[in-house]
Amino acid sequence: MKQSFQPIDPPARLLMGPGPINADPRVTRAMSAQLVGQYDPWMTATMDETQVLYRQVFQTQNEQTVLVDGTSRAGIEAALVSLIEPGDRVLVPVFGRFGHLLKEISERCGAEVHTIEVPWGQVFTPSAIEAAIREVKPKLLAVVHGDTSTTVAQPLEELGAICEREGVLFYTDVTASLAGNAFHTDELGLDAVTAGLQKCLAGPSGSAPATFSPRAVEVITARKSVEAGIRREGDAVSAHPIRSNYFDLAMIFDYWGPQRLNHHTEATTMLYGARECARLLVEEGIDEAVARHALHGGAMLAGLRGLGLEIFGDVSHKMNNVTAVMIPDGIDGDGARAAMLDDFGIEIGTSFGPLHGKVWRIGTMGYNARKDAVLTTLASLEAVLRRGGVAVTGGGGVGAAYDVYQDAGAA
């Protein structure tokens, strides 16, 4: 019997979890544009424009600012596999799920990985990281900036100077924080930074913007080994090449550069989307976007407190764009999330590991960092809490958020 399949028609959802979020309609419109060949002059010019835009997004002068085709994890893996040689020492400060991810990927790259840990919801002092660097003497410090599993952001301000002093490469993943929290690659002394589109950049998952300092580029290109099928006389051949072909940044740099090395076929539709994410952010203004996330994240935080919910983690280091709250006693956390989705079409998140089933994570990021999205989510959550038997002050969440907007002159 022939099966009949209907066209894609997803249900209406307001994605107010820790990501992904609803993509900006202008991004999805850009992604509907027709394809062109990967070496068409228009296409290579668009790639060049994308690099210029992401230098502004990352706040860097780095020439090697590119897209890695794949989700944000592809960017992480490309950075680590290209910087790490088997046997290198890597230090990973772990304060949530994604520190564990950096550890695992580094181990798979053959590194000797050392970790330091704090309880989830806390962050490290610079002195603690400095002491670990002096003890371990790593080649690379790999640290998550904002970890959505805990909703807190690790301060990076003093780490670049420490790494420079100790001769350590400095890498961070900013998937959860970029464009919603202050971040300046060059001022922070970073050597490698990777991100994703699906949070504050207001796009879909599938492209990983990344930037690399001259010092990181030197380390990567020292391992350059052009594959046999496209190798020309005089091209580099290494006895110890980067251990991934797809994520070989030495070849990816040449693909994005004037040489236009035929490494892979660019994910054209994702390039369109990534370019539009950056264009919209630059058009809005980086500082203005951070302020927007701070405003709506602050309104959500106040509203959740207005509902009587306990905030998880070190609020002084909380990201602007996501808040974790303890699930109230006496209510089924997963059942409440299901009710939010089924009855109101709103998605909020749970968490991982030691926090699974203990907290909800509620995001205000990218296209959803808006007043109407915040107020609708708070009103819906109040209704679900009431039906679940949780005593809440009527209108307490929405009212507290309104107060934030009024104080900010946004009401």
Coordinates of C-alpha atoms in Angstrom, one line a residue:
M1 CA 0.0 0.0 0.0
K2 CA 1.3 3.4 -1.0
Q3 CA 1.8 5.7 2.0
S4 CA 0.7 9.3 1.8
F5 CA 2.8 11.9 3.5
Q6 CA 1.6 15.5 4.2
P7 CA 3.7 18.6 3.7
I8 CA 5.7 19.8 6.7
D9 CA 3.3 21.8 8.9
P10 CA 4.7 22.2 12.5
P11 CA 2.4 23.2 15.3
A12 CA 2.4 26.8 16.5
R13 CA 4.9 27.0 19.4
L14 CA 6.4 29.8 21.5
L15 CA 9.8 28.4 22.4
M16 CA 10.7 29.8 25.8
G17 CA 13.2 27.2 26.9
P18 CA 17.0 27.3 26.9
G19 CA 17.1 26.9 23.1
P20 CA 16.4 26.5 20.3
I21 CA 14.1 29.5 20.0
N22 CA 11.7 30.7 17.3
A23 CA 13.9 31.9 14.5
D24 CA 13.4 35.5 13.4
P25 CA 11.1 35.4 10.4
R26 CA 13.6 37.5 8.5
V27 CA 16.1 34.8 8.9
T28 CA 13.8 32.0 7.7
R29 CA 12.9 34.2 4.7
A30 CA 16.6 34.6 3.9
M31 CA 17.0 30.8 4.1
S32 CA 14.3 30.4 1.4
A33 CA 16.5 32.1 -1.2
Q34 CA 17.6 30.0 -4.2
L35 CA 21.0 28.2 -4.3
V36 CA 24.0 29.3 -6.3
G37 CA 27.2 27.4 -7.0
Q38 CA 29.8 27.4 -4.3
Y39 CA 32.3 29.2 -6.4
D40 CA 29.9 31.6 -8.1
P41 CA 31.4 35.1 -7.6
W42 CA 28.1 36.1 -5.8
M43 CA 28.5 33.2 -3.4
T44 CA 32.1 33.9 -2.6
A45 CA 31.3 37.6 -2.1
T46 CA 28.5 36.5 0.3
M47 CA 31.0 34.4 2.2
D48 CA 33.3 37.4 2.5
E49 CA 30.4 39.6 3.7
T50 CA 29.6 37.0 6.3
Q51 CA 33.1 37.1 7.7
V52 CA 33.0 40.8 8.0
L53 CA 29.7 40.7 9.8
Y54 CA 30.9 38.0 12.3
R55 CA 34.0 40.0 13.1
Q56 CA 31.6 42.6 14.4
V57 CA 29.5 40.1 16.2
F58 CA 32.5 38.6 17.9
Q59 CA 34.1 42.0 18.4
T60 CA 37.4 40.9 16.9
Q61 CA 39.9 41.8 14.2
N62 CA 40.7 38.1 13.5
E63 CA 41.1 37.4 9.8
Q64 CA 40.1 33.7 10.4
T65 CA 36.5 34.3 11.3
V66 CA 34.4 31.6 9.5
L67 CA 31.4 29.4 9.7
V68 CA 31.7 25.7 10.5
D69 CA 29.0 23.8 8.7
G70 CA 27.1 21.9 11.5
T71 CA 25.5 22.6 14.8
S72 CA 27.3 24.5 17.6
R73 CA 28.9 21.2 18.6
A74 CA 30.5 21.1 15.2
G75 CA 32.3 24.3 16.0
I76 CA 33.4 23.0 19.3
E77 CA 34.8 19.9 17.8
A78 CA 36.5 21.7 15.0
A79 CA 38.3 24.1 17.4
L80 CA 39.4 21.3 19.7
V81 CA 40.5 18.7 17.2
S82 CA 42.4 21.3 15.2
L83 CA 44.2 22.8 18.3
I84 CA 44.8 19.6 20.2
E85 CA 47.4 17.0 19.3
P86 CA 47.4 13.6 21.1
G87 CA 49.1 13.9 24.4
D88 CA 48.5 17.6 24.8
R89 CA 47.4 18.7 28.3
V90 CA 44.0 20.5 28.4
L91 CA 42.4 22.1 31.4
V92 CA 38.6 22.3 31.6
P93 CA 36.8 24.1 34.4
V94 CA 33.5 22.2 34.8
F95 CA 30.5 24.0 36.2
G96 CA 27.7 22.3 34.2
R97 CA 26.9 19.8 31.5
F98 CA 28.8 21.5 28.8
G99 CA 32.1 21.6 30.7
H100 CA 31.7 17.8 30.7
L101 CA 31.2 18.0 26.9
L102 CA 34.5 19.9 26.4
K103 CA 36.2 17.3 28.5
E104 CA 34.8 14.4 26.5
I105 CA 35.6 15.9 23.1
S106 CA 39.2 16.8 24.3
E107 CA 39.7 13.2 25.4
R108 CA 38.5 11.9 22.1
C109 CA 41.1 14.2 20.5
G110 CA 43.7 12.3 22.5
A111 CA 44.4 15.0 25.1
E112 CA 45.4 14.5 28.7
V113 CA 42.5 16.3 30.2
H114 CA 42.5 17.8 33.7
T115 CA 39.4 19.2 35.3
I116 CA 38.4 21.4 38.2
E117 CA 34.9 21.5 39.4
V118 CA 32.4 23.6 41.4
P119 CA 28.8 22.8 42.2
W120 CA 26.4 23.4 39.3
G121 CA 25.0 26.9 39.6
Q122 CA 28.3 28.4 40.8
V123 CA 31.3 29.8 38.9
F124 CA 35.1 29.8 39.3
T125 CA 37.2 32.6 40.7
P126 CA 40.1 33.7 38.4
S127 CA 42.5 32.7 41.1
A128 CA 41.2 29.1 41.2
I129 CA 41.7 28.8 37.4
E130 CA 45.1 30.4 37.6
A131 CA 46.2 28.0 40.3
A132 CA 45.0 25.0 38.2
I133 CA 46.9 26.4 35.2
R134 CA 50.1 26.7 37.1
E135 CA 49.7 23.1 38.5
V136 CA 48.6 21.4 35.2
K137 CA 50.6 23.5 32.7
P138 CA 48.2 22.9 29.9
K139 CA 48.5 23.8 26.2
L140 CA 44.9 24.9 26.2
L141 CA 42.3 26.2 28.6
A142 CA 38.8 25.2 27.4
V143 CA 36.0 26.9 29.2
V144 CA 32.3 27.4 28.5
H145 CA 31.2 31.0 28.8
G146 CA 27.5 30.6 29.5
D147 CA 26.3 27.1 30.4
T148 CA 22.5 26.8 29.7
S149 CA 22.3 23.7 31.9
T150 CA 22.9 25.9 35.0
T151 CA 22.0 29.3 33.4
V152 CA 25.2 30.9 34.8
A153 CA 28.1 32.5 32.9
Q154 CA 31.7 32.1 33.9
P155 CA 33.5 35.5 34.1
L156 CA 36.3 35.6 31.6
E157 CA 37.7 39.1 32.2
E158 CA 41.0 38.1 33.9
L159 CA 41.6 34.7 32.2
G160 CA 43.1 36.0 29.0
A161 CA 45.9 37.8 30.8
I162 CA 46.6 34.7 32.9
C163 CA 46.7 32.5 29.8
E164 CA 49.1 34.9 28.0
R165 CA 51.4 35.0 31.1
E166 CA 51.5 31.2 31.3
G167 CA 51.7 30.6 27.6
V168 CA 48.3 28.8 27.4
L169 CA 45.9 28.9 24.5
F170 CA 42.4 30.2 25.6
Y171 CA 39.2 28.8 24.1
T172 CA 35.6 29.4 25.0
D173 CA 32.2 28.2 23.7
V174 CA 29.7 31.1 23.6
T175 CA 26.8 29.3 22.0
A176 CA 24.4 30.2 24.9
S177 CA 25.7 33.7 25.6
L178 CA 26.7 35.5 22.4
A179 CA 24.6 38.5 21.4
G180 CA 22.6 38.4 24.7
N181 CA 25.5 39.1 27.1
A182 CA 28.5 41.4 26.8
F183 CA 31.3 39.7 25.0
H184 CA 34.5 41.1 23.4
T185 CA 36.8 38.5 21.9
D186 CA 39.9 40.6 21.5
E187 CA 39.5 42.5 24.7
L188 CA 39.2 39.2 26.6
G189 CA 42.4 37.8 25.0
L190 CA 40.8 34.8 23.5
D191 CA 42.5 32.6 20.9
A192 CA 39.4 30.5 19.8
V193 CA 35.7 31.1 20.1
T194 CA 32.8 29.1 18.8
A195 CA 29.1 29.7 18.8
G196 CA 25.7 28.6 17.3
L197 CA 22.7 30.5 15.9
Q198 CA 19.8 28.9 17.8
K199 CA 19.8 31.1 20.9
C200 CA 20.4 34.9 21.1
L201 CA 21.4 35.1 17.5
A202 CA 17.8 34.3 16.6
G203 CA 18.4 31.6 14.0
P204 CA 18.1 27.8 13.6
S205 CA 20.7 25.3 14.7
G206 CA 23.0 24.2 11.9
S207 CA 25.8 26.7 11.5
A208 CA 28.6 27.4 13.9
P209 CA 30.3 30.8 13.7
A210 CA 33.9 30.7 14.9
T211 CA 36.9 33.0 15.2
F212 CA 40.6 32.3 15.8
S213 CA 43.5 34.5 16.8
P214 CA 46.8 34.7 14.9
R215 CA 48.3 32.6 17.7
A216 CA 45.7 29.9 17.3
V217 CA 46.0 30.0 13.5
E218 CA 49.7 29.5 13.8
V219 CA 49.1 26.3 15.8
I220 CA 46.5 25.0 13.4
T221 CA 48.3 25.7 10.2
A222 CA 51.5 24.0 11.6
R223 CA 49.4 20.8 11.3
K224 CA 48.2 21.5 7.8
S225 CA 47.9 18.6 5.5
V226 CA 46.0 19.0 2.3
E227 CA 44.2 15.8 1.2
A228 CA 45.6 13.9 -1.7
G229 CA 42.7 14.4 -4.1
I230 CA 43.1 18.1 -4.2
R231 CA 46.7 18.5 -3.3
R232 CA 48.9 20.6 -5.6
E233 CA 52.7 20.7 -5.8
G234 CA 54.1 22.4 -2.8
D235 CA 51.0 21.9 -0.6
A236 CA 51.6 21.0 3.0
V237 CA 51.6 17.3 4.0
S238 CA 51.9 16.6 7.7
A239 CA 53.0 13.4 9.4
H240 CA 50.7 14.4 12.3
P241 CA 47.6 16.0 10.6
I242 CA 44.5 17.2 12.3
R243 CA 42.6 14.0 13.1
S244 CA 39.4 15.0 11.4
N245 CA 39.0 15.8 7.7
Y246 CA 35.6 17.5 7.9
F247 CA 36.6 19.6 10.9
D248 CA 40.2 20.3 9.7
L249 CA 40.3 24.1 10.3
A250 CA 43.6 24.4 8.3
M251 CA 41.8 23.4 5.2
I252 CA 38.6 25.2 6.1
F253 CA 40.6 28.5 6.5
D254 CA 41.8 28.0 2.9
Y255 CA 38.2 27.2 1.8
W256 CA 37.1 30.6 3.2
G257 CA 40.2 32.4 2.0
P258 CA 41.3 33.6 -1.4
Q259 CA 42.6 30.1 -2.3
R260 CA 39.0 28.8 -2.1
L261 CA 40.3 25.3 -1.5
N262 CA 37.7 22.7 -2.5
H263 CA 37.3 21.2 1.0
H264 CA 33.5 20.7 1.1
T265 CA 30.4 22.1 -0.4
E266 CA 29.2 25.0 1.7
A267 CA 25.8 24.6 3.3
T268 CA 24.4 27.5 1.3
T269 CA 21.0 27.8 3.0
M270 CA 22.6 27.9 6.4
L271 CA 25.1 30.5 5.2
Y272 CA 22.2 32.7 4.2
G273 CA 20.6 32.2 7.6
A274 CA 23.9 32.8 9.5
R275 CA 24.6 35.9 7.4
E276 CA 21.1 37.3 8.2
C277 CA 21.4 36.6 11.9
A278 CA 24.6 38.6 11.9
R279 CA 23.2 41.4 9.7
L280 CA 20.2 41.9 11.9
L281 CA 22.3 42.0 15.0
V282 CA 24.7 44.5 13.6
E283 CA 21.8 46.6 12.4
E284 CA 20.3 46.6 15.8
G285 CA 23.6 47.2 17.5
I286 CA 25.5 44.7 19.7
D287 CA 25.1 46.8 22.8
E288 CA 21.4 47.4 22.1
A289 CA 20.8 43.7 21.7
V290 CA 22.6 42.9 25.0
A291 CA 20.4 45.6 26.7
R292 CA 17.3 44.1 25.1
H293 CA 18.2 40.7 26.5
A294 CA 18.9 42.2 29.9
L295 CA 15.6 44.0 30.0
H296 CA 13.4 41.1 29.1
G297 CA 15.5 38.6 31.0
G298 CA 15.2 40.9 34.0
A299 CA 11.4 41.1 33.6
M300 CA 11.2 37.3 33.4
L301 CA 13.4 36.9 36.5
A302 CA 11.2 39.4 38.4
G303 CA 8.0 37.7 37.2
L304 CA 9.2 34.2 38.3
R305 CA 10.0 35.6 41.7
G306 CA 6.6 37.3 41.7
L307 CA 5.1 33.8 41.3
G308 CA 6.9 32.8 44.4
L309 CA 9.4 30.6 42.6
E310 CA 12.9 30.0 44.0
I311 CA 15.7 31.0 41.5
F312 CA 18.4 28.4 41.1
G313 CA 22.1 29.2 41.1
D314 CA 24.3 32.3 41.6
V315 CA 22.0 35.0 40.3
S316 CA 24.9 37.5 40.3
H317 CA 26.4 35.5 37.5
K318 CA 23.2 34.5 35.7
M319 CA 23.0 35.0 31.9
N320 CA 20.6 37.7 30.7
N321 CA 18.8 35.2 28.5
V322 CA 17.8 32.2 30.6
T323 CA 16.6 31.7 34.1
A324 CA 16.4 28.4 36.2
V325 CA 13.8 28.0 38.9
M326 CA 13.3 25.3 41.4
I327 CA 10.2 23.2 40.6
P328 CA 7.8 23.8 43.5
D329 CA 7.0 20.9 45.9
G330 CA 3.9 19.0 45.1
I331 CA 3.8 19.5 41.4
D332 CA 4.9 17.2 38.6
G333 CA 7.6 19.1 36.8
D334 CA 7.3 17.2 33.5
G335 CA 3.5 17.2 33.7
A336 CA 3.5 21.0 34.1
R337 CA 5.9 21.4 31.1
A338 CA 3.5 19.2 29.1
A339 CA 0.5 21.3 30.2
M340 CA 2.4 24.5 29.1
L341 CA 2.9 22.9 25.7
D342 CA -0.4 21.2 25.2
D343 CA -2.7 24.0 26.6
F344 CA -0.7 27.2 25.7
G345 CA 1.7 26.1 23.0
I346 CA 4.6 27.3 25.1
E347 CA 7.8 25.2 25.6
I348 CA 10.0 25.6 28.7
G349 CA 12.9 23.4 29.5
T350 CA 14.0 21.0 32.2
S351 CA 17.7 20.3 32.8
F352 CA 20.3 17.6 32.9
G353 CA 22.3 15.5 35.3
P354 CA 21.9 16.5 38.9
L355 CA 19.3 19.1 38.0
H356 CA 17.0 16.9 36.0
G357 CA 13.5 17.1 37.4
K358 CA 14.6 19.7 39.9
V359 CA 14.5 22.9 37.8
W360 CA 12.8 24.5 34.9
R361 CA 14.8 26.6 32.5
I362 CA 13.0 29.5 30.9
G363 CA 14.6 31.5 28.1
T364 CA 14.2 35.0 26.8
M365 CA 16.5 35.1 23.9
G366 CA 16.8 36.1 20.3
Y367 CA 13.5 36.8 18.6
N368 CA 11.7 35.8 21.8
A369 CA 13.3 38.4 23.9
R370 CA 10.1 40.5 23.7
K371 CA 7.6 41.9 26.1
D372 CA 4.6 40.0 24.8
A373 CA 6.5 36.7 25.0
V374 CA 7.6 37.3 28.6
L375 CA 4.1 38.3 29.7
T376 CA 2.3 35.4 27.9
T377 CA 4.7 32.9 29.4
L378 CA 4.3 34.2 32.9
A379 CA 0.5 34.3 32.7
S380 CA 0.4 30.7 31.3
L381 CA 2.8 29.4 33.9
E382 CA 0.6 30.9 36.7
A383 CA -2.4 29.1 35.3
V384 CA -0.5 25.8 35.2
L385 CA 0.8 26.3 38.7
R386 CA -2.7 27.0 40.0
R387 CA -4.1 23.9 38.4
G388 CA -1.2 21.9 39.8
G389 CA -2.1 23.0 43.4
V390 CA 0.7 25.5 43.9
A391 CA -0.4 28.6 45.8
V392 CA 0.5 31.7 43.9
T393 CA -0.4 35.4 44.1
G394 CA -2.9 36.2 41.4
G395 CA -1.2 38.2 38.7
G396 CA 2.0 38.3 40.7
G397 CA 4.2 37.2 37.8
V398 CA 2.8 39.5 35.2
G399 CA 2.6 42.3 37.7
A400 CA 6.2 42.1 38.7
A401 CA 7.3 42.0 35.0
Y402 CA 5.2 45.0 34.3
D403 CA 7.0 46.9 37.1
V404 CA 10.3 46.1 35.4
Y405 CA 9.1 47.4 32.1
Q406 CA 7.6 50.5 33.7
D407 CA 10.8 51.3 35.5
A408 CA 12.7 50.9 32.3
G409 CA 10.2 53.2 30.4
A410 CA 9.1 50.2 28.3
A411 CA 5.6 49.9 29.5

